Structures are given as structure tokens and as C-alpha cells.
PDB file of C-alpha atoms and ligand atoms in Angstrom:
ATOM      1  CA  MET X   1      -5.022  12.532  13.250  1.00  0.00           C
ATOM      2  CA  SER X   2      -4.597  13.554   9.665  1.00  0.00           C
ATOM      3  CA  ARG X   3      -2.901  11.332   7.165  1.00  0.00           C
ATOM      4  CA  LYS X   4      -2.665  12.879   3.737  1.00  0.00           C
ATOM      5  CA  ILE X   5      -2.967  10.461   0.837  1.00  0.00           C
ATOM      6  CA  MET X   6       0.351   9.751  -0.880  1.00  0.00           C
ATOM      7  CA  ILE X   7       0.405   8.720  -4.526  1.00  0.00           C
ATOM      8  CA  ALA X   8       3.867   7.298  -5.193  1.00  0.00           C
ATOM      9  CA  GLY X   9       5.315   5.897  -8.400  1.00  0.00           C
ATOM     10  CA  ASN X  10       8.065   3.308  -8.325  1.00  0.00           C
ATOM     11  CA  TRP X  11       9.434   3.332 -11.851  1.00  0.00           C
ATOM     12  CA  LYS X  12      11.731   0.367 -11.101  1.00  0.00           C
ATOM     13  CA  MET X  13      14.301  -0.315 -13.871  1.00  0.00           C
ATOM     14  CA  ASN X  14      12.380   1.511 -16.586  1.00  0.00           C
ATOM     15  CA  CYS X  15      12.745   4.558 -18.849  1.00  0.00           C
ATOM     16  CA  LEU X  16      15.638   6.106 -20.716  1.00  0.00           C
ATOM     17  CA  GLN X  17      16.283   9.864 -20.457  1.00  0.00           C
ATOM     18  CA  LYS X  18      13.670  11.115 -22.922  1.00  0.00           C
ATOM     19  CA  GLU X  19      10.895   8.820 -21.786  1.00  0.00           C
ATOM     20  CA  GLY X  20      11.591   9.535 -18.127  1.00  0.00           C
ATOM     21  CA  THR X  21      11.791  13.302 -18.447  1.00  0.00           C
ATOM     22  CA  ASP X  22       8.657  13.406 -20.615  1.00  0.00           C
ATOM     23  CA  LEU X  23       6.804  11.335 -18.030  1.00  0.00           C
ATOM     24  CA  ALA X  24       7.975  13.585 -15.186  1.00  0.00           C
ATOM     25  CA  LYS X  25       7.072  16.742 -17.141  1.00  0.00           C
ATOM     26  CA  ASN X  26       3.560  15.433 -17.850  1.00  0.00           C
ATOM     27  CA  ILE X  27       3.007  14.561 -14.216  1.00  0.00           C
ATOM     28  CA  ALA X  28       4.369  17.908 -13.011  1.00  0.00           C
ATOM     29  CA  LEU X  29       2.239  19.856 -15.468  1.00  0.00           C
ATOM     30  CA  ASN X  30      -0.929  18.056 -14.470  1.00  0.00           C
ATOM     31  CA  VAL X  31      -0.268  18.304 -10.763  1.00  0.00           C
ATOM     32  CA  LYS X  32       0.291  22.063 -11.163  1.00  0.00           C
ATOM     33  CA  LYS X  33      -2.920  22.462 -13.184  1.00  0.00           C
ATOM     34  CA  ASN X  34      -5.248  20.401 -11.002  1.00  0.00           C
ATOM     35  CA  LYS X  35      -5.821  20.820  -7.312  1.00  0.00           C
ATOM     36  CA  TYR X  36      -5.284  17.317  -5.984  1.00  0.00           C
ATOM     37  CA  ASN X  37      -5.527  16.975  -2.241  1.00  0.00           C
ATOM     38  CA  CYS X  38      -2.677  14.485  -1.936  1.00  0.00           C
ATOM     39  CA  ASP X  39       1.098  14.227  -1.943  1.00  0.00           C
ATOM     40  CA  PHE X  40       2.899  12.985  -5.036  1.00  0.00           C
ATOM     41  CA  LEU X  41       6.194  11.172  -5.266  1.00  0.00           C
ATOM     42  CA  VAL X  42       8.099   9.620  -8.152  1.00  0.00           C
ATOM     43  CA  CYS X  43      11.021   7.243  -7.717  1.00  0.00           C
ATOM     44  CA  PRO X  44      12.932   6.860 -10.994  1.00  0.00           C
ATOM     45  CA  PRO X  45      16.094   4.805 -11.432  1.00  0.00           C
ATOM     46  CA  PHE X  46      19.323   6.523 -10.318  1.00  0.00           C
ATOM     47  CA  THR X  47      20.300   7.429 -13.886  1.00  0.00           C
ATOM     48  CA  LEU X  48      17.212   9.640 -14.245  1.00  0.00           C
ATOM     49  CA  LEU X  49      17.203  11.412 -10.889  1.00  0.00           C
ATOM     50  CA  SER X  50      19.002  14.528 -12.053  1.00  0.00           C
ATOM     51  CA  ASN X  51      16.891  15.124 -15.160  1.00  0.00           C
ATOM     52  CA  VAL X  52      13.633  14.174 -13.458  1.00  0.00           C
ATOM     53  CA  LYS X  53      14.453  16.622 -10.674  1.00  0.00           C
ATOM     54  CA  LYS X  54      14.758  19.356 -13.309  1.00  0.00           C
ATOM     55  CA  ALA X  55      11.534  18.269 -15.005  1.00  0.00           C
ATOM     56  CA  LEU X  56       9.659  18.457 -11.691  1.00  0.00           C
ATOM     57  CA  ARG X  57      10.923  21.950 -10.855  1.00  0.00           C
ATOM     58  CA  GLY X  58       8.175  24.251  -9.606  1.00  0.00           C
ATOM     59  CA  SER X  59       5.741  21.380  -8.994  1.00  0.00           C
ATOM     60  CA  LYS X  60       4.836  19.773  -5.710  1.00  0.00           C
ATOM     61  CA  VAL X  61       5.934  16.319  -6.857  1.00  0.00           C
ATOM     62  CA  SER X  62       8.653  14.887  -4.625  1.00  0.00           C
ATOM     63  CA  LEU X  63      11.574  12.806  -5.790  1.00  0.00           C
ATOM     64  CA  GLY X  64      12.793   9.543  -4.302  1.00  0.00           C
ATOM     65  CA  GLY X  65      15.427   6.887  -4.871  1.00  0.00           C
ATOM     66  CA  GLN X  66      14.629   3.183  -5.069  1.00  0.00           C
ATOM     67  CA  ASN X  67      17.401   2.005  -2.761  1.00  0.00           C
ATOM     68  CA  ALA X  68      20.459   3.250  -0.884  1.00  0.00           C
ATOM     69  CA  HIS X  69      23.500   1.807   0.854  1.00  0.00           C
ATOM     70  CA  PHE X  70      23.844   2.277   4.609  1.00  0.00           C
ATOM     71  CA  ALA X  71      27.308   3.824   4.355  1.00  0.00           C
ATOM     72  CA  GLU X  72      27.864   7.522   3.657  1.00  0.00           C
ATOM     73  CA  LYS X  73      30.603   6.818   1.125  1.00  0.00           C
ATOM     74  CA  GLY X  74      33.479   4.488   0.417  1.00  0.00           C
ATOM     75  CA  ALA X  75      34.427   1.283  -1.342  1.00  0.00           C
ATOM     76  CA  HIS X  76      30.984  -0.016  -2.363  1.00  0.00           C
ATOM     77  CA  THR X  77      31.119  -0.453  -6.117  1.00  0.00           C
ATOM     78  CA  GLY X  78      27.777   0.043  -7.786  1.00  0.00           C
ATOM     79  CA  ASP X  79      26.059   1.456  -4.717  1.00  0.00           C
ATOM     80  CA  VAL X  80      24.620   4.878  -3.967  1.00  0.00           C
ATOM     81  CA  SER X  81      24.565   6.482  -0.520  1.00  0.00           C
ATOM     82  CA  PRO X  82      21.663   8.285   1.160  1.00  0.00           C
ATOM     83  CA  GLN X  83      23.775  11.460   1.144  1.00  0.00           C
ATOM     84  CA  MET X  84      24.112  11.206  -2.635  1.00  0.00           C
ATOM     85  CA  LEU X  85      20.344  10.881  -2.984  1.00  0.00           C
ATOM     86  CA  LYS X  86      19.813  13.877  -0.739  1.00  0.00           C
ATOM     87  CA  ASP X  87      22.427  15.820  -2.673  1.00  0.00           C
ATOM     88  CA  ILE X  88      20.673  15.232  -5.996  1.00  0.00           C
ATOM     89  CA  GLY X  89      17.348  16.441  -4.586  1.00  0.00           C
ATOM     90  CA  CYS X  90      15.631  13.349  -3.239  1.00  0.00           C
ATOM     91  CA  GLU X  91      13.303  13.641  -0.292  1.00  0.00           C
ATOM     92  CA  TYR X  92      12.534   9.925  -0.016  1.00  0.00           C
ATOM     93  CA  VAL X  93      14.083   6.529  -0.553  1.00  0.00           C
ATOM     94  CA  ILE X  94      12.264   3.221  -0.987  1.00  0.00           C
ATOM     95  CA  LEU X  95      13.845   0.512   1.166  1.00  0.00           C
ATOM     96  CA  GLY X  96      13.243  -3.210   1.433  1.00  0.00           C
ATOM     97  CA  HIS X  97      11.195  -3.582  -1.724  1.00  0.00           C
ATOM     98  CA  SER X  98      10.443  -7.273  -2.254  1.00  0.00           C
ATOM     99  CA  GLU X  99      12.420  -7.195  -5.496  1.00  0.00           C
ATOM    100  CA  ARG X 100      15.495  -6.176  -3.485  1.00  0.00           C
ATOM    101  CA  ARG X 101      14.719  -8.664  -0.744  1.00  0.00           C
ATOM    102  CA  THR X 102      14.570 -11.372  -3.453  1.00  0.00           C
ATOM    103  CA  ASP X 103      17.152 -10.254  -6.043  1.00  0.00           C
ATOM    104  CA  HIS X 104      19.733  -8.985  -3.546  1.00  0.00           C
ATOM    105  CA  LYS X 105      18.911 -11.090  -0.487  1.00  0.00           C
ATOM    106  CA  GLU X 106      18.207  -8.000   1.601  1.00  0.00           C
ATOM    107  CA  THR X 107      17.121  -8.847   5.119  1.00  0.00           C
ATOM    108  CA  SER X 108      14.936  -6.784   7.427  1.00  0.00           C
ATOM    109  CA  ALA X 109      17.995  -6.104   9.612  1.00  0.00           C
ATOM    110  CA  LEU X 110      19.792  -4.626   6.616  1.00  0.00           C
ATOM    111  CA  VAL X 111      16.704  -2.584   5.717  1.00  0.00           C
ATOM    112  CA  ALA X 112      16.642  -1.149   9.256  1.00  0.00           C
ATOM    113  CA  LYS X 113      20.334  -0.263   9.003  1.00  0.00           C
ATOM    114  CA  LYS X 114      19.728   1.479   5.673  1.00  0.00           C
ATOM    115  CA  ALA X 115      16.737   3.331   7.121  1.00  0.00           C
ATOM    116  CA  GLU X 116      18.844   4.704   9.988  1.00  0.00           C
ATOM    117  CA  ALA X 117      21.434   5.913   7.523  1.00  0.00           C
ATOM    118  CA  ALA X 118      18.695   7.485   5.398  1.00  0.00           C
ATOM    119  CA  TYR X 119      17.296   9.426   8.387  1.00  0.00           C
ATOM    120  CA  ASN X 120      20.807  10.575   9.283  1.00  0.00           C
ATOM    121  CA  SER X 121      21.102  12.052   5.800  1.00  0.00           C
ATOM    122  CA  GLY X 122      17.749  13.801   6.108  1.00  0.00           C
ATOM    123  CA  LEU X 123      15.826  11.403   3.867  1.00  0.00           C
ATOM    124  CA  LYS X 124      12.399   9.954   4.583  1.00  0.00           C
ATOM    125  CA  THR X 125      11.864   6.273   3.898  1.00  0.00           C
ATOM    126  CA  ILE X 126       9.203   4.114   2.335  1.00  0.00           C
ATOM    127  CA  ILE X 127       9.745   0.716   3.916  1.00  0.00           C
ATOM    128  CA  CYS X 128       8.142  -2.180   2.065  1.00  0.00           C
ATOM    129  CA  VAL X 129       6.751  -5.369   3.544  1.00  0.00           C
ATOM    130  CA  GLY X 130       4.626  -8.156   2.136  1.00  0.00           C
ATOM    131  CA  GLU X 131       4.039 -11.888   2.053  1.00  0.00           C
ATOM    132  CA  THR X 132       4.700 -14.391  -0.730  1.00  0.00           C
ATOM    133  CA  LEU X 133       1.893 -16.483  -2.210  1.00  0.00           C
ATOM    134  CA  GLU X 134       3.112 -19.514  -0.289  1.00  0.00           C
ATOM    135  CA  GLN X 135       3.039 -17.602   2.987  1.00  0.00           C
ATOM    136  CA  ARG X 136      -0.454 -16.331   2.218  1.00  0.00           C
ATOM    137  CA  GLU X 137      -1.688 -19.819   1.410  1.00  0.00           C
ATOM    138  CA  GLN X 138      -0.289 -21.005   4.736  1.00  0.00           C
ATOM    139  CA  GLY X 139      -2.269 -18.297   6.521  1.00  0.00           C
ATOM    140  CA  LYS X 140       0.900 -16.486   7.611  1.00  0.00           C
ATOM    141  CA  THR X 141       0.252 -13.083   6.012  1.00  0.00           C
ATOM    142  CA  ILE X 142      -0.274 -11.071   9.183  1.00  0.00           C
ATOM    143  CA  ASP X 143       2.577 -12.817  11.015  1.00  0.00           C
ATOM    144  CA  ILE X 144       5.036 -12.231   8.193  1.00  0.00           C
ATOM    145  CA  CYS X 145       4.089  -8.585   7.684  1.00  0.00           C
ATOM    146  CA  SER X 146       4.102  -7.884  11.422  1.00  0.00           C
ATOM    147  CA  LYS X 147       7.543  -9.408  11.791  1.00  0.00           C
ATOM    148  CA  GLN X 148       8.878  -7.470   8.808  1.00  0.00           C
ATOM    149  CA  VAL X 149       7.531  -4.212  10.227  1.00  0.00           C
ATOM    150  CA  LYS X 150       8.994  -4.925  13.670  1.00  0.00           C
ATOM    151  CA  THR X 151      12.426  -5.737  12.293  1.00  0.00           C
ATOM    152  CA  SER X 152      12.698  -3.362   9.305  1.00  0.00           C
ATOM    153  CA  LEU X 153      11.834  -0.118  11.094  1.00  0.00           C
ATOM    154  CA  PRO X 154      14.701   1.170  13.230  1.00  0.00           C
ATOM    155  CA  LYS X 155      14.173   2.750  16.666  1.00  0.00           C
ATOM    156  CA  ASN X 156      14.302   6.292  15.346  1.00  0.00           C
ATOM    157  CA  ALA X 157      11.516   5.795  12.811  1.00  0.00           C
ATOM    158  CA  THR X 158       8.735   8.344  13.243  1.00  0.00           C
ATOM    159  CA  ALA X 159       5.496   9.161  11.482  1.00  0.00           C
ATOM    160  CA  ALA X 160       7.275  12.132   9.925  1.00  0.00           C
ATOM    161  CA  ASN X 161      10.246  10.250   8.498  1.00  0.00           C
ATOM    162  CA  THR X 162       8.694   6.888   7.605  1.00  0.00           C
ATOM    163  CA  ILE X 163       5.964   5.505   5.387  1.00  0.00           C
ATOM    164  CA  ILE X 164       5.211   1.790   5.281  1.00  0.00           C
ATOM    165  CA  ALA X 165       4.143   0.138   2.034  1.00  0.00           C
ATOM    166  CA  TYR X 166       2.262  -3.148   2.177  1.00  0.00           C
ATOM    167  CA  GLU X 167       2.962  -4.959  -1.075  1.00  0.00           C
ATOM    168  CA  PRO X 168       1.938  -8.617  -1.297  1.00  0.00           C
ATOM    169  CA  VAL X 169       4.705 -10.159  -3.414  1.00  0.00           C
ATOM    170  CA  TRP X 170       2.219 -12.182  -5.463  1.00  0.00           C
ATOM    171  CA  ALA X 171       0.237  -9.047  -6.366  1.00  0.00           C
ATOM    172  CA  ILE X 172       3.205  -7.158  -7.810  1.00  0.00           C
ATOM    173  CA  GLY X 173       3.009  -6.901 -11.573  1.00  0.00           C
ATOM    174  CA  THR X 174       0.561  -9.784 -11.834  1.00  0.00           C
ATOM    175  CA  GLY X 175      -2.803  -8.021 -12.111  1.00  0.00           C
ATOM    176  CA  LYS X 176      -3.885  -9.999  -9.039  1.00  0.00           C
ATOM    177  CA  THR X 177      -4.876  -8.200  -5.858  1.00  0.00           C
ATOM    178  CA  PRO X 178      -6.081  -9.145  -2.401  1.00  0.00           C
ATOM    179  CA  THR X 179      -9.667  -8.271  -1.545  1.00  0.00           C
ATOM    180  CA  ALA X 180     -10.316  -4.880   0.004  1.00  0.00           C
ATOM    181  CA  LYS X 181     -11.030  -6.631   3.303  1.00  0.00           C
ATOM    182  CA  ASP X 182      -7.706  -8.469   3.192  1.00  0.00           C
ATOM    183  CA  VAL X 183      -5.872  -5.204   2.544  1.00  0.00           C
ATOM    184  CA  GLU X 184      -7.664  -3.410   5.380  1.00  0.00           C
ATOM    185  CA  ASP X 185      -6.967  -6.303   7.776  1.00  0.00           C
ATOM    186  CA  VAL X 186      -3.239  -6.289   7.007  1.00  0.00           C
ATOM    187  CA  HIS X 187      -2.995  -2.493   7.224  1.00  0.00           C
ATOM    188  CA  ALA X 188      -4.828  -2.475  10.558  1.00  0.00           C
ATOM    189  CA  ALA X 189      -2.501  -5.205  11.855  1.00  0.00           C
ATOM    190  CA  ILE X 190       0.552  -3.255  10.693  1.00  0.00           C
ATOM    191  CA  ARG X 191      -0.736  -0.151  12.463  1.00  0.00           C
ATOM    192  CA  GLN X 192      -1.152  -2.238  15.601  1.00  0.00           C
ATOM    193  CA  VAL X 193       2.473  -3.356  15.417  1.00  0.00           C
ATOM    194  CA  VAL X 194       3.608   0.247  14.939  1.00  0.00           C
ATOM    195  CA  ALA X 195       1.521   1.206  17.998  1.00  0.00           C
ATOM    196  CA  GLN X 196       3.164  -1.511  20.081  1.00  0.00           C
ATOM    197  CA  LYS X 197       6.660  -0.478  19.049  1.00  0.00           C
ATOM    198  CA  PHE X 198       6.343   3.311  18.759  1.00  0.00           C
ATOM    199  CA  GLY X 199       3.124   4.269  20.559  1.00  0.00           C
ATOM    200  CA  THR X 200      -0.399   5.063  19.446  1.00  0.00           C
ATOM    201  CA  LYS X 201       0.295   8.607  18.333  1.00  0.00           C
ATOM    202  CA  THR X 202       2.996   7.503  15.893  1.00  0.00           C
ATOM    203  CA  ALA X 203       0.793   4.649  14.670  1.00  0.00           C
ATOM    204  CA  ASN X 204      -2.139   6.977  14.078  1.00  0.00           C
ATOM    205  CA  ASN X 205       0.006   9.391  12.093  1.00  0.00           C
ATOM    206  CA  MET X 206       2.167   7.000  10.089  1.00  0.00           C
ATOM    207  CA  ARG X 207       1.065   6.503   6.508  1.00  0.00           C
ATOM    208  CA  ILE X 208       0.643   2.955   5.237  1.00  0.00           C
ATOM    209  CA  LEU X 209       0.429   2.611   1.457  1.00  0.00           C
ATOM    210  CA  TYR X 210      -0.903  -0.322  -0.501  1.00  0.00           C
ATOM    211  CA  GLY X 211       1.064  -1.543  -3.530  1.00  0.00           C
ATOM    212  CA  GLY X 212       0.519  -4.400  -5.972  1.00  0.00           C
ATOM    213  CA  SER X 213      -1.329  -4.063  -9.294  1.00  0.00           C
ATOM    214  CA  VAL X 214      -2.931  -0.731  -8.392  1.00  0.00           C
ATOM    215  CA  LYS X 215      -4.697   0.674 -11.435  1.00  0.00           C
ATOM    216  CA  PRO X 216      -7.270   3.415 -12.107  1.00  0.00           C
ATOM    217  CA  SER X 217      -9.948   0.694 -12.131  1.00  0.00           C
ATOM    218  CA  ASN X 218      -9.266  -0.550  -8.584  1.00  0.00           C
ATOM    219  CA  SER X 219      -7.605   2.397  -6.843  1.00  0.00           C
ATOM    220  CA  LYS X 220     -10.748   3.933  -5.376  1.00  0.00           C
ATOM    221  CA  GLU X 221     -11.668   0.695  -3.653  1.00  0.00           C
ATOM    222  CA  PHE X 222      -8.274   0.361  -1.948  1.00  0.00           C
ATOM    223  CA  LEU X 223      -7.627   4.011  -1.282  1.00  0.00           C
ATOM    224  CA  SER X 224     -10.973   4.528   0.417  1.00  0.00           C
ATOM    225  CA  LEU X 225     -10.155   1.983   3.127  1.00  0.00           C
ATOM    226  CA  PRO X 226      -9.675   3.538   6.578  1.00  0.00           C
ATOM    227  CA  ASP X 227      -6.104   2.291   7.088  1.00  0.00           C
ATOM    228  CA  VAL X 228      -4.888   2.786   3.532  1.00  0.00           C
ATOM    229  CA  ASP X 229      -3.153   6.133   3.135  1.00  0.00           C
ATOM    230  CA  GLY X 230      -2.066   5.981  -0.454  1.00  0.00           C
ATOM    231  CA  ALA X 231      -0.559   3.753  -3.101  1.00  0.00           C
ATOM    232  CA  LEU X 232       2.884   2.670  -4.229  1.00  0.00           C
ATOM    233  CA  ILE X 233       2.401   2.100  -7.925  1.00  0.00           C
ATOM    234  CA  GLY X 234       4.673   0.217 -10.308  1.00  0.00           C
ATOM    235  CA  GLY X 235       3.435  -0.455 -13.852  1.00  0.00           C
ATOM    236  CA  ALA X 236       0.647   2.121 -13.828  1.00  0.00           C
ATOM    237  CA  SER X 237       3.048   4.861 -12.706  1.00  0.00           C
ATOM    238  CA  LEU X 238       4.807   4.686 -16.080  1.00  0.00           C
ATOM    239  CA  LYS X 239       1.820   6.231 -17.856  1.00  0.00           C
ATOM    240  CA  SER X 240       1.028   9.728 -16.615  1.00  0.00           C
ATOM    241  CA  GLU X 241      -2.702   9.328 -17.463  1.00  0.00           C
ATOM    242  CA  ASP X 242      -2.963   6.218 -15.304  1.00  0.00           C
ATOM    243  CA  PHE X 243      -0.854   7.627 -12.473  1.00  0.00           C
ATOM    244  CA  LEU X 244      -2.963  10.787 -12.375  1.00  0.00           C
ATOM    245  CA  ALA X 245      -6.238   8.886 -12.792  1.00  0.00           C
ATOM    246  CA  ILE X 246      -5.344   6.908  -9.665  1.00  0.00           C
ATOM    247  CA  ALA X 247      -4.836  10.204  -7.801  1.00  0.00           C
ATOM    248  CA  LYS X 248      -8.073  11.563  -9.208  1.00  0.00           C
ATOM    249  CA  SER X 249     -10.014   8.560  -7.966  1.00  0.00           C
ATOM    250  CA  VAL X 250      -9.402   9.634  -4.380  1.00  0.00           C
ATOM    251  CA  CYS X 251      -7.804  13.070  -4.094  1.00  0.00           C
TER     252      CYS X 251
HETATM  253  P1  13P C   1       2.863  -2.996  -9.812  1.00  0.00           P
HETATM  254  O1  13P C   1       1.996  -1.778  -9.567  1.00  0.00           O
HETATM  255  O2  13P C   1       3.457  -3.021 -11.159  1.00  0.00           O
HETATM  256  O3  13P C   1       2.169  -4.242  -9.413  1.00  0.00           O
HETATM  257  O4  13P C   1       4.134  -2.842  -8.824  1.00  0.00           O
HETATM  258  C1  13P C   1       3.925  -2.566  -7.485  1.00  0.00           C
HETATM  259  C2  13P C   1       5.226  -2.273  -6.847  1.00  0.00           C
HETATM  260  O5  13P C   1       6.051  -3.146  -6.695  1.00  0.00           O
HETATM  261  C3  13P C   1       5.484  -0.899  -6.411  1.00  0.00           C
HETATM  262  O6  13P C   1       6.606  -0.809  -5.608  1.00  0.00           O
END
């Protein structure tokens, strides 16, 4: 069993061309210079994918989209297909982020449908799950996350084409985080669900990232946990120093 740490940046709806390409160039330069023992991924908004791809050229930083439609093409105004992401140079796509589940009413069934389409286009997925504050306070965290994992990962998900991100909704962008024990418990429970659905080998090899207010000051604590295989970083991924400091704390 070897799960390489993944340091992933979700830029969300941030950065214009100059800011985004400068950020990508800084990250690429640093990753080339230093020997980090981890995988890097950045997921800029669609408008930046082309220029960020160019800025990352020659580095080992992968590119990902933040969402995709399940259809290959057609009458879906405002949407982008997995094929289009692949075509522009993406290796990954984030699916089922809580902001999409909330803002766009995306269900786990839809996420699974999108994931299948992503695999068919040769993309790997980062599938997000996580409980709301209300659900946590009701003691439903593990139930909610388990159910989301069961229903958001399609049958053809494998350890090679899928990463799960556990992101408690209440920890996103708030500066609040669960305790290390809480994170480990949820990750271990998620791995258990993956084992039940896909077998132990897949569960042992599938990476599970933690996301939600990850910063250089707390990253080591989370990323040293046995079932945490990396981080999906929002705010702190918009500053190359912070993004790289998070990597440095563990890789
Ligand atoms: P923050 O790191 O800003 O809390 O965002 C986490 C996130 O939603 C990453 O997908």
C-alpha cells in the first residue's frame, strides 16, 4: 500500500489572467526547484485553464477543472464537458464540491453520473463529501459522509481514477476545523465504506484528502494522520507561499 500525498488547490471563482498565471508560474518554479515527495494539483476556474496550463509547462503540477457536465457535448448553455477539460490539458476534475451541492442543488446521483462521464473522457475525479454544522451537531457526520461516498462514487471508480475529499461544510472558509481525531475518524469510516463497496485493495490504495481551512499552521497535524492522504486547499492555495508551505510541512 502506498498512497502518495496530494496537495491540491481549488482556486474556486478567483483570479483574473495575470494573477492566475503569476500564481501558477510561482508554484511551478518552486515545485521544479524543490524536491517535494508529493503530487501537486491546481484547479483554476475555466477561464484560466489554458493560460495556467502554459504556465505549468515542464513542471510536475497537474491541472484540474472544478466541475464538468455529464454530457460529451450539446445544448447545455454555460456548461463544460469532461472532454473539453481533457482537451485543454486537465488530468482531474473536482466533482460534488459542497458549494456546487448547495449553489446548484447537485445531488450525489448527479455527481456519480458526472464521475462516470469524467472517467469515460480519461479524467480522474476528486469527489467531495462532508457534513453541515447542523448534521454534525446531530451526531450524523459519519452517516452523512458514508452515504455520500456510497452514492457519489459510480461502480467504475477505482483507486487510480478517484480521490475522495472530506470537506466539512462548516470548516470551509471559516478558519474552523474539526479536531485531528475527528478527521481521522471520518477518513477511516470513509475508507471502510470504500472497502465495502469496492474491496479492501481499492480502499487501501484510494487517496482521501482533507479540506476545510487548511493552512501552513495546521497542515502538519492533519496530513500526518494515517488515513489522510493530502489536502484540498481553498483560500491558502491562492498564495503560492502558503500553498507550498503546506506541502513542505509534510512532503
Ligand atoms: P478553504 O481552504 O478556503 O477552507 O476551502 C476549502 C475548500 O473548499 C477546498 O475545496
